[in-house]
């Protein structure tokens, strides 16, 4: 058992499991042998590719475009949210919005008007959202807030008009700035359902919005500099789409792509923005300078109190309007929030999301077979080791399109770094030399290319190299290389108007130990997936093999040495019951065999017995899971408690629920109960949000695992408390406490952010980590000495970012 405050940096190879026979044979291996699966998938993909129309968009049509109005040289948009300028009267207004939820194809309950204009340097969008002013919900004010609590106006820009990658923006009546990057064709329906692609909300673009309340609703004016976007200036039209959410009705309306199989973030269904000519990105040079001053105190260090300070510089240059290069010196991420802590009761490492801006810009191009999980590139392998930041001396990034091909490139260099290992936590005041881990300088190279095919499909390749400098003894690991290729086929016109996807990949990494002979199968991973992601009926079948020594040096792998088959089918009817929006039922099977012997080591039957989406936005679900696992060796699940090698078959029952987030108080959580290895486990998790006033949000989280095994019993508790106060969308305070009784570390993260103007930010950050010397945080509240905390580290930082565009 372990707890993680940050993603593990290593793709440690887990121990394989073995067994001579299976308890239940769900799928015959002979029916899905690798060569047969490849032939079937290849033939199917070839048939679909050869039979697809050149453009399903041209075949189906998406309605007339919206034409952007060019402002006269003496015209200006005063960004105040009121939509009162005479220029807006000349712009064409679109009003043909359609319901997606609750009535697909129905008329919206409220009218919406959207206009688009532009000048040489900026794109302007004006929206009037008619409504009862007393019923508008606008509780969120934080930058990048999730607006599932509020009425919102959202839009996407497909600047290359390729239906694959683009930009996502949203705001509410309080003027929140939230944005993200869409990749892999985007996700499913605008209402939030479906997992059809990548969507990264951590990207922060430079743009501006102002909103105003009206007697007949609210309005917004948006300005997006063309320098924020990558695009081809020779194209006079982009993909664009708009969506409005009316929370009290749990209602979603869209301009285009209103069907439930479509949605805002599926860019192929976007409408057309026409009339864009003479756009400018200036000379294409952007400089982002950052200054940081900090204080660090770590008891037990030879120099416990230090005052690090530095300057960093990011230079961004548009090599072409659609291809951007970036160079960073002394890259710093002091303002990045802490990862949410998790207790890990499995044998495998956990993956944490990337939060650093430098790795988020243009990150969509590095998406590689995302549903199959080979992940040959994981950016958190650069500059993070053992949950500790390693100094990044320099970074070079190139992202965008050239001749219609999506390109991505990194060249990064990290410095030497030493930190105290977890064993030091037992006695922070007296560290031993062996408690200090040292990492030598490293350089990383990652290159990615993706060639578009047909309307939504693509074929791509990826390469990475990791080089480590020699240590004090002169030893240097061999350079580690990874090479892979992937196919992503998508159509929206399968057997009529259905979505259909085929994914295939192969990846190989070099031998980390040349003294040992390893085969291509040992060092590679490959597989495929056929997906039918639609509203009423959905399903997939996938096959993958990960070799015994598949472990990309700049990637992330939870486990290897397996062959896995996974079919799933789901049925989601919409009954004619006023208070129920949709029911969901599904069954998923998974068999996983050890590669060398073909012995079954894991089998899972997952039955979604009932999942109810209520018209109110509330949800309840009940699930039963039967799991079989075989261990060929024991492992320690908790201090002094080992799970012995052998067969384990268990049933677990999961009940989950959530209340709609539009209410001032909302709750989500669940209970799991059932067999767990040789005994039983009861798991409870609860998260509650309190929003007493606009701009104020408190969130509490609690997770408890009570495990009873013949070998011993143990309990884990994890607590989280987070408070946010955002008096305006430009100023925000964040406070976060996290504690778990496995690591017994109490962590505090505090941050003040002031957006002086988009691109210019002031951050004040304070962090403090304590070790609880007792067994639990809340175990003995009647004892005056029940809580004994010892400081592990603390520190503060002041950081100022300034962006200048030429």
JSON list of N, CA, C and O in Angstrom, two decimals, residues 1-8 385-388 419-428 432 434-437 742-745 771 792:
[
{"chain": "A", "resi": 1, "resn": "UNK", "atom": "N", "xyz": [0.85, -1.19, 0.00]},
{"chain": "A", "resi": 1, "resn": "UNK", "atom": "CA", "xyz": [0.00, 0.00, 0.00]},
{"chain": "A", "resi": 1, "resn": "UNK", "atom": "C", "xyz": [0.89, 1.23, 0.00]},
{"chain": "A", "resi": 1, "resn": "UNK", "atom": "O", "xyz": [1.90, 1.29, 0.68]},
{"chain": "A", "resi": 2, "resn": "UNK", "atom": "N", "xyz": [0.49, 2.24, -0.74]},
{"chain": "A", "resi": 2, "resn": "UNK", "atom": "CA", "xyz": [1.27, 3.46, -0.80]},
{"chain": "A", "resi": 2, "resn": "UNK", "atom": "C", "xyz": [0.37, 4.62, -1.07]},
{"chain": "A", "resi": 2, "resn": "UNK", "atom": "O", "xyz": [-0.77, 4.48, -1.49]},
{"chain": "A", "resi": 3, "resn": "UNK", "atom": "N", "xyz": [0.88, 5.82, -0.78]},
{"chain": "A", "resi": 3, "resn": "UNK", "atom": "CA", "xyz": [0.15, 7.04, -1.08]},
{"chain": "A", "resi": 3, "resn": "UNK", "atom": "C", "xyz": [1.01, 7.88, -2.01]},
{"chain": "A", "resi": 3, "resn": "UNK", "atom": "O", "xyz": [2.23, 7.88, -1.90]},
{"chain": "A", "resi": 4, "resn": "UNK", "atom": "N", "xyz": [0.37, 8.56, -2.92]},
{"chain": "A", "resi": 4, "resn": "UNK", "atom": "CA", "xyz": [1.09, 9.33, -3.91]},
{"chain": "A", "resi": 4, "resn": "UNK", "atom": "C", "xyz": [0.67, 10.78, -3.84]},
{"chain": "A", "resi": 4, "resn": "UNK", "atom": "O", "xyz": [-0.52, 11.09, -3.89]},
{"chain": "A", "resi": 5, "resn": "UNK", "atom": "N", "xyz": [1.66, 11.66, -3.73]},
{"chain": "A", "resi": 5, "resn": "UNK", "atom": "CA", "xyz": [1.43, 13.09, -3.79]},
{"chain": "A", "resi": 5, "resn": "UNK", "atom": "C", "xyz": [1.70, 13.60, -5.19]},
{"chain": "A", "resi": 5, "resn": "UNK", "atom": "O", "xyz": [1.31, 14.67, -5.56]},
{"chain": "A", "resi": 6, "resn": "UNK", "atom": "N", "xyz": [2.42, 12.82, -5.99]},
{"chain": "A", "resi": 6, "resn": "UNK", "atom": "CA", "xyz": [2.72, 13.18, -7.38]},
{"chain": "A", "resi": 6, "resn": "UNK", "atom": "C", "xyz": [2.90, 11.91, -8.14]},
{"chain": "A", "resi": 6, "resn": "UNK", "atom": "O", "xyz": [3.08, 10.83, -7.58]},
{"chain": "A", "resi": 7, "resn": "UNK", "atom": "N", "xyz": [2.87, 12.05, -9.46]},
{"chain": "A", "resi": 7, "resn": "UNK", "atom": "CA", "xyz": [2.96, 10.86, -10.30]},
{"chain": "A", "resi": 7, "resn": "UNK", "atom": "C", "xyz": [4.33, 10.23, -10.18]},
{"chain": "A", "resi": 7, "resn": "UNK", "atom": "O", "xyz": [5.34, 10.92, -10.18]},
{"chain": "A", "resi": 8, "resn": "UNK", "atom": "N", "xyz": [4.40, 8.92, -10.08]},
{"chain": "A", "resi": 8, "resn": "UNK", "atom": "CA", "xyz": [5.70, 8.26, -10.07]},
{"chain": "A", "resi": 8, "resn": "UNK", "atom": "C", "xyz": [6.42, 8.50, -11.37]},
{"chain": "A", "resi": 8, "resn": "UNK", "atom": "O", "xyz": [5.84, 8.46, -12.43]},
{"chain": "A", "resi": 385, "resn": "UNK", "atom": "N", "xyz": [11.06, 13.85, -10.70]},
{"chain": "A", "resi": 385, "resn": "UNK", "atom": "CA", "xyz": [11.58, 12.57, -10.26]},
{"chain": "A", "resi": 385, "resn": "UNK", "atom": "C", "xyz": [11.14, 12.32, -8.83]},
{"chain": "A", "resi": 385, "resn": "UNK", "atom": "O", "xyz": [11.37, 13.15, -7.95]},
{"chain": "A", "resi": 386, "resn": "UNK", "atom": "N", "xyz": [10.48, 11.20, -8.61]},
{"chain": "A", "resi": 386, "resn": "UNK", "atom": "CA", "xyz": [10.04, 10.86, -7.26]},
{"chain": "A", "resi": 386, "resn": "UNK", "atom": "C", "xyz": [9.13, 11.90, -6.65]},
{"chain": "A", "resi": 386, "resn": "UNK", "atom": "O", "xyz": [9.13, 12.09, -5.43]},
{"chain": "A", "resi": 387, "resn": "UNK", "atom": "N", "xyz": [8.35, 12.59, -7.47]},
{"chain": "A", "resi": 387, "resn": "UNK", "atom": "CA", "xyz": [7.46, 13.63, -6.98]},
{"chain": "A", "resi": 387, "resn": "UNK", "atom": "C", "xyz": [8.16, 14.96, -6.74]},
{"chain": "A", "resi": 387, "resn": "UNK", "atom": "O", "xyz": [7.51, 15.93, -6.33]},
{"chain": "A", "resi": 388, "resn": "UNK", "atom": "N", "xyz": [9.46, 15.03, -6.99]},
{"chain": "A", "resi": 388, "resn": "UNK", "atom": "CA", "xyz": [10.22, 16.26, -6.79]},
{"chain": "A", "resi": 388, "resn": "UNK", "atom": "C", "xyz": [10.53, 16.91, -8.14]},
{"chain": "A", "resi": 388, "resn": "UNK", "atom": "O", "xyz": [10.81, 16.24, -9.12]},
{"chain": "A", "resi": 419, "resn": "UNK", "atom": "N", "xyz": [17.72, 15.05, -3.64]},
{"chain": "A", "resi": 419, "resn": "UNK", "atom": "CA", "xyz": [16.66, 15.26, -2.66]},
{"chain": "A", "resi": 419, "resn": "UNK", "atom": "C", "xyz": [16.63, 14.07, -1.72]},
{"chain": "A", "resi": 419, "resn": "UNK", "atom": "O", "xyz": [17.17, 13.00, -1.99]},
{"chain": "A", "resi": 420, "resn": "UNK", "atom": "N", "xyz": [15.94, 14.26, -0.58]},
{"chain": "A", "resi": 420, "resn": "UNK", "atom": "CA", "xyz": [15.85, 13.22, 0.43]},
{"chain": "A", "resi": 420, "resn": "UNK", "atom": "C", "xyz": [14.78, 12.21, 0.04]},
{"chain": "A", "resi": 420, "resn": "UNK", "atom": "O", "xyz": [13.67, 12.58, -0.32]},
{"chain": "A", "resi": 421, "resn": "UNK", "atom": "N", "xyz": [15.12, 10.94, 0.10]},
{"chain": "A", "resi": 421, "resn": "UNK", "atom": "CA", "xyz": [14.16, 9.90, -0.24]},
{"chain": "A", "resi": 421, "resn": "UNK", "atom": "C", "xyz": [13.13, 9.75, 0.87]},
{"chain": "A", "resi": 421, "resn": "UNK", "atom": "O", "xyz": [13.26, 10.32, 1.95]},
{"chain": "A", "resi": 422, "resn": "UNK", "atom": "N", "xyz": [12.09, 8.96, 0.60]},
{"chain": "A", "resi": 422, "resn": "UNK", "atom": "CA", "xyz": [11.00, 8.81, 1.56]},
{"chain": "A", "resi": 422, "resn": "UNK", "atom": "C", "xyz": [11.47, 8.17, 2.87]},
{"chain": "A", "resi": 422, "resn": "UNK", "atom": "O", "xyz": [10.88, 8.40, 3.92]},
{"chain": "A", "resi": 423, "resn": "UNK", "atom": "N", "xyz": [12.54, 7.39, 2.82]},
{"chain": "A", "resi": 423, "resn": "UNK", "atom": "CA", "xyz": [13.00, 6.77, 4.07]},
{"chain": "A", "resi": 423, "resn": "UNK", "atom": "C", "xyz": [13.46, 7.82, 5.06]},
{"chain": "A", "resi": 423, "resn": "UNK", "atom": "O", "xyz": [13.42, 7.61, 6.26]},
{"chain": "A", "resi": 424, "resn": "UNK", "atom": "N", "xyz": [13.87, 9.00, 4.57]},
{"chain": "A", "resi": 424, "resn": "UNK", "atom": "CA", "xyz": [14.33, 10.07, 5.44]},
{"chain": "A", "resi": 424, "resn": "UNK", "atom": "C", "xyz": [13.20, 10.62, 6.30]},
{"chain": "A", "resi": 424, "resn": "UNK", "atom": "O", "xyz": [13.44, 11.17, 7.37]},
{"chain": "A", "resi": 425, "resn": "UNK", "atom": "N", "xyz": [11.97, 10.42, 5.87]},
{"chain": "A", "resi": 425, "resn": "UNK", "atom": "CA", "xyz": [10.84, 10.98, 6.59]},
{"chain": "A", "resi": 425, "resn": "UNK", "atom": "C", "xyz": [10.72, 10.39, 7.99]},
{"chain": "A", "resi": 425, "resn": "UNK", "atom": "O", "xyz": [10.07, 10.96, 8.85]},
{"chain": "A", "resi": 426, "resn": "UNK", "atom": "N", "xyz": [11.30, 9.24, 8.24]},
{"chain": "A", "resi": 426, "resn": "UNK", "atom": "CA", "xyz": [11.24, 8.65, 9.57]},
{"chain": "A", "resi": 426, "resn": "UNK", "atom": "C", "xyz": [11.96, 9.51, 10.60]},
{"chain": "A", "resi": 426, "resn": "UNK", "atom": "O", "xyz": [11.62, 9.50, 11.77]},
{"chain": "A", "resi": 427, "resn": "UNK", "atom": "N", "xyz": [12.95, 10.29, 10.15]},
{"chain": "A", "resi": 427, "resn": "UNK", "atom": "CA", "xyz": [13.68, 11.15, 11.09]},
{"chain": "A", "resi": 427, "resn": "UNK", "atom": "C", "xyz": [14.22, 12.34, 10.32]},
{"chain": "A", "resi": 427, "resn": "UNK", "atom": "O", "xyz": [15.38, 12.37, 9.92]},
{"chain": "A", "resi": 428, "resn": "UNK", "atom": "N", "xyz": [13.39, 13.35, 10.08]},
{"chain": "A", "resi": 428, "resn": "UNK", "atom": "CA", "xyz": [13.82, 14.48, 9.26]},
{"chain": "A", "resi": 428, "resn": "UNK", "atom": "C", "xyz": [15.00, 15.24, 9.85]},
{"chain": "A", "resi": 428, "resn": "UNK", "atom": "O", "xyz": [15.74, 15.90, 9.12]},
{"chain": "A", "resi": 432, "resn": "UNK", "atom": "N", "xyz": [20.58, 10.58, 6.70]},
{"chain": "A", "resi": 432, "resn": "UNK", "atom": "CA", "xyz": [21.80, 9.83, 6.43]},
{"chain": "A", "resi": 432, "resn": "UNK", "atom": "C", "xyz": [22.23, 10.06, 4.99]},
{"chain": "A", "resi": 432, "resn": "UNK", "atom": "O", "xyz": [21.40, 10.40, 4.14]},
{"chain": "A", "resi": 434, "resn": "UNK", "atom": "N", "xyz": [22.78, 8.02, 2.66]},
{"chain": "A", "resi": 434, "resn": "UNK", "atom": "CA", "xyz": [22.06, 7.15, 1.72]},
{"chain": "A", "resi": 434, "resn": "UNK", "atom": "C", "xyz": [20.60, 7.61, 1.51]},
{"chain": "A", "resi": 434, "resn": "UNK", "atom": "O", "xyz": [19.91, 7.10, 0.63]},
{"chain": "A", "resi": 435, "resn": "UNK", "atom": "N", "xyz": [20.13, 8.54, 2.36]},
{"chain": "A", "resi": 435, "resn": "UNK", "atom": "CA", "xyz": [18.78, 9.05, 2.18]},
{"chain": "A", "resi": 435, "resn": "UNK", "atom": "C", "xyz": [18.69, 10.04, 1.03]},
{"chain": "A", "resi": 435, "resn": "UNK", "atom": "O", "xyz": [17.60, 10.36, 0.57]},
{"chain": "A", "resi": 436, "resn": "UNK", "atom": "N", "xyz": [19.82, 10.55, 0.57]},
{"chain": "A", "resi": 436, "resn": "UNK", "atom": "CA", "xyz": [19.82, 11.53, -0.50]},
{"chain": "A", "resi": 436, "resn": "UNK", "atom": "C", "xyz": [19.95, 10.83, -1.84]},
{"chain": "A", "resi": 436, "resn": "UNK", "atom": "O", "xyz": [20.86, 10.01, -2.04]},
{"chain": "A", "resi": 437, "resn": "UNK", "atom": "N", "xyz": [19.04, 11.12, -2.75]},
{"chain": "A", "resi": 437, "resn": "UNK", "atom": "CA", "xyz": [19.08, 10.59, -4.11]},
{"chain": "A", "resi": 437, "resn": "UNK", "atom": "C", "xyz": [19.57, 11.69, -5.05]},
{"chain": "A", "resi": 437, "resn": "UNK", "atom": "O", "xyz": [19.14, 12.83, -4.95]},
{"chain": "A", "resi": 742, "resn": "UNK", "atom": "N", "xyz": [-1.48, 7.08, 5.66]},
{"chain": "A", "resi": 742, "resn": "UNK", "atom": "CA", "xyz": [-0.47, 6.14, 5.19]},
{"chain": "A", "resi": 742, "resn": "UNK", "atom": "C", "xyz": [0.90, 6.81, 5.23]},
{"chain": "A", "resi": 742, "resn": "UNK", "atom": "O", "xyz": [1.84, 6.36, 5.89]},
{"chain": "A", "resi": 743, "resn": "UNK", "atom": "N", "xyz": [1.02, 7.93, 4.51]},
{"chain": "A", "resi": 743, "resn": "UNK", "atom": "CA", "xyz": [2.28, 8.68, 4.58]},
{"chain": "A", "resi": 743, "resn": "UNK", "atom": "C", "xyz": [2.37, 9.51, 5.85]},
{"chain": "A", "resi": 743, "resn": "UNK", "atom": "O", "xyz": [3.45, 9.89, 6.28]},
{"chain": "A", "resi": 744, "resn": "UNK", "atom": "N", "xyz": [1.18, 9.80, 6.45]},
{"chain": "A", "resi": 744, "resn": "UNK", "atom": "CA", "xyz": [1.07, 10.66, 7.62]},
{"chain": "A", "resi": 744, "resn": "UNK", "atom": "C", "xyz": [1.65, 12.06, 7.37]},
{"chain": "A", "resi": 744, "resn": "UNK", "atom": "O", "xyz": [2.20, 12.70, 8.26]},
{"chain": "A", "resi": 745, "resn": "UNK", "atom": "N", "xyz": [1.51, 12.52, 6.14]},
{"chain": "A", "resi": 745, "resn": "UNK", "atom": "CA", "xyz": [1.98, 13.86, 5.76]},
{"chain": "A", "resi": 745, "resn": "UNK", "atom": "C", "xyz": [0.78, 14.77, 5.58]},
{"chain": "A", "resi": 745, "resn": "UNK", "atom": "O", "xyz": [-0.16, 14.47, 4.85]},
{"chain": "A", "resi": 771, "resn": "UNK", "atom": "N", "xyz": [4.88, 16.19, 9.09]},
{"chain": "A", "resi": 771, "resn": "UNK", "atom": "CA", "xyz": [4.75, 14.75, 9.32]},
{"chain": "A", "resi": 771, "resn": "UNK", "atom": "C", "xyz": [4.09, 14.55, 10.67]},
{"chain": "A", "resi": 771, "resn": "UNK", "atom": "O", "xyz": [4.57, 15.07, 11.69]},
{"chain": "A", "resi": 792, "resn": "UNK", "atom": "N", "xyz": [8.37, 19.07, 7.77]},
{"chain": "A", "resi": 792, "resn": "UNK", "atom": "CA", "xyz": [9.26, 18.45, 6.79]},
{"chain": "A", "resi": 792, "resn": "UNK", "atom": "C", "xyz": [9.87, 19.50, 5.88]},
{"chain": "A", "resi": 792, "resn": "UNK", "atom": "O", "xyz": [11.05, 19.45, 5.55]}
]
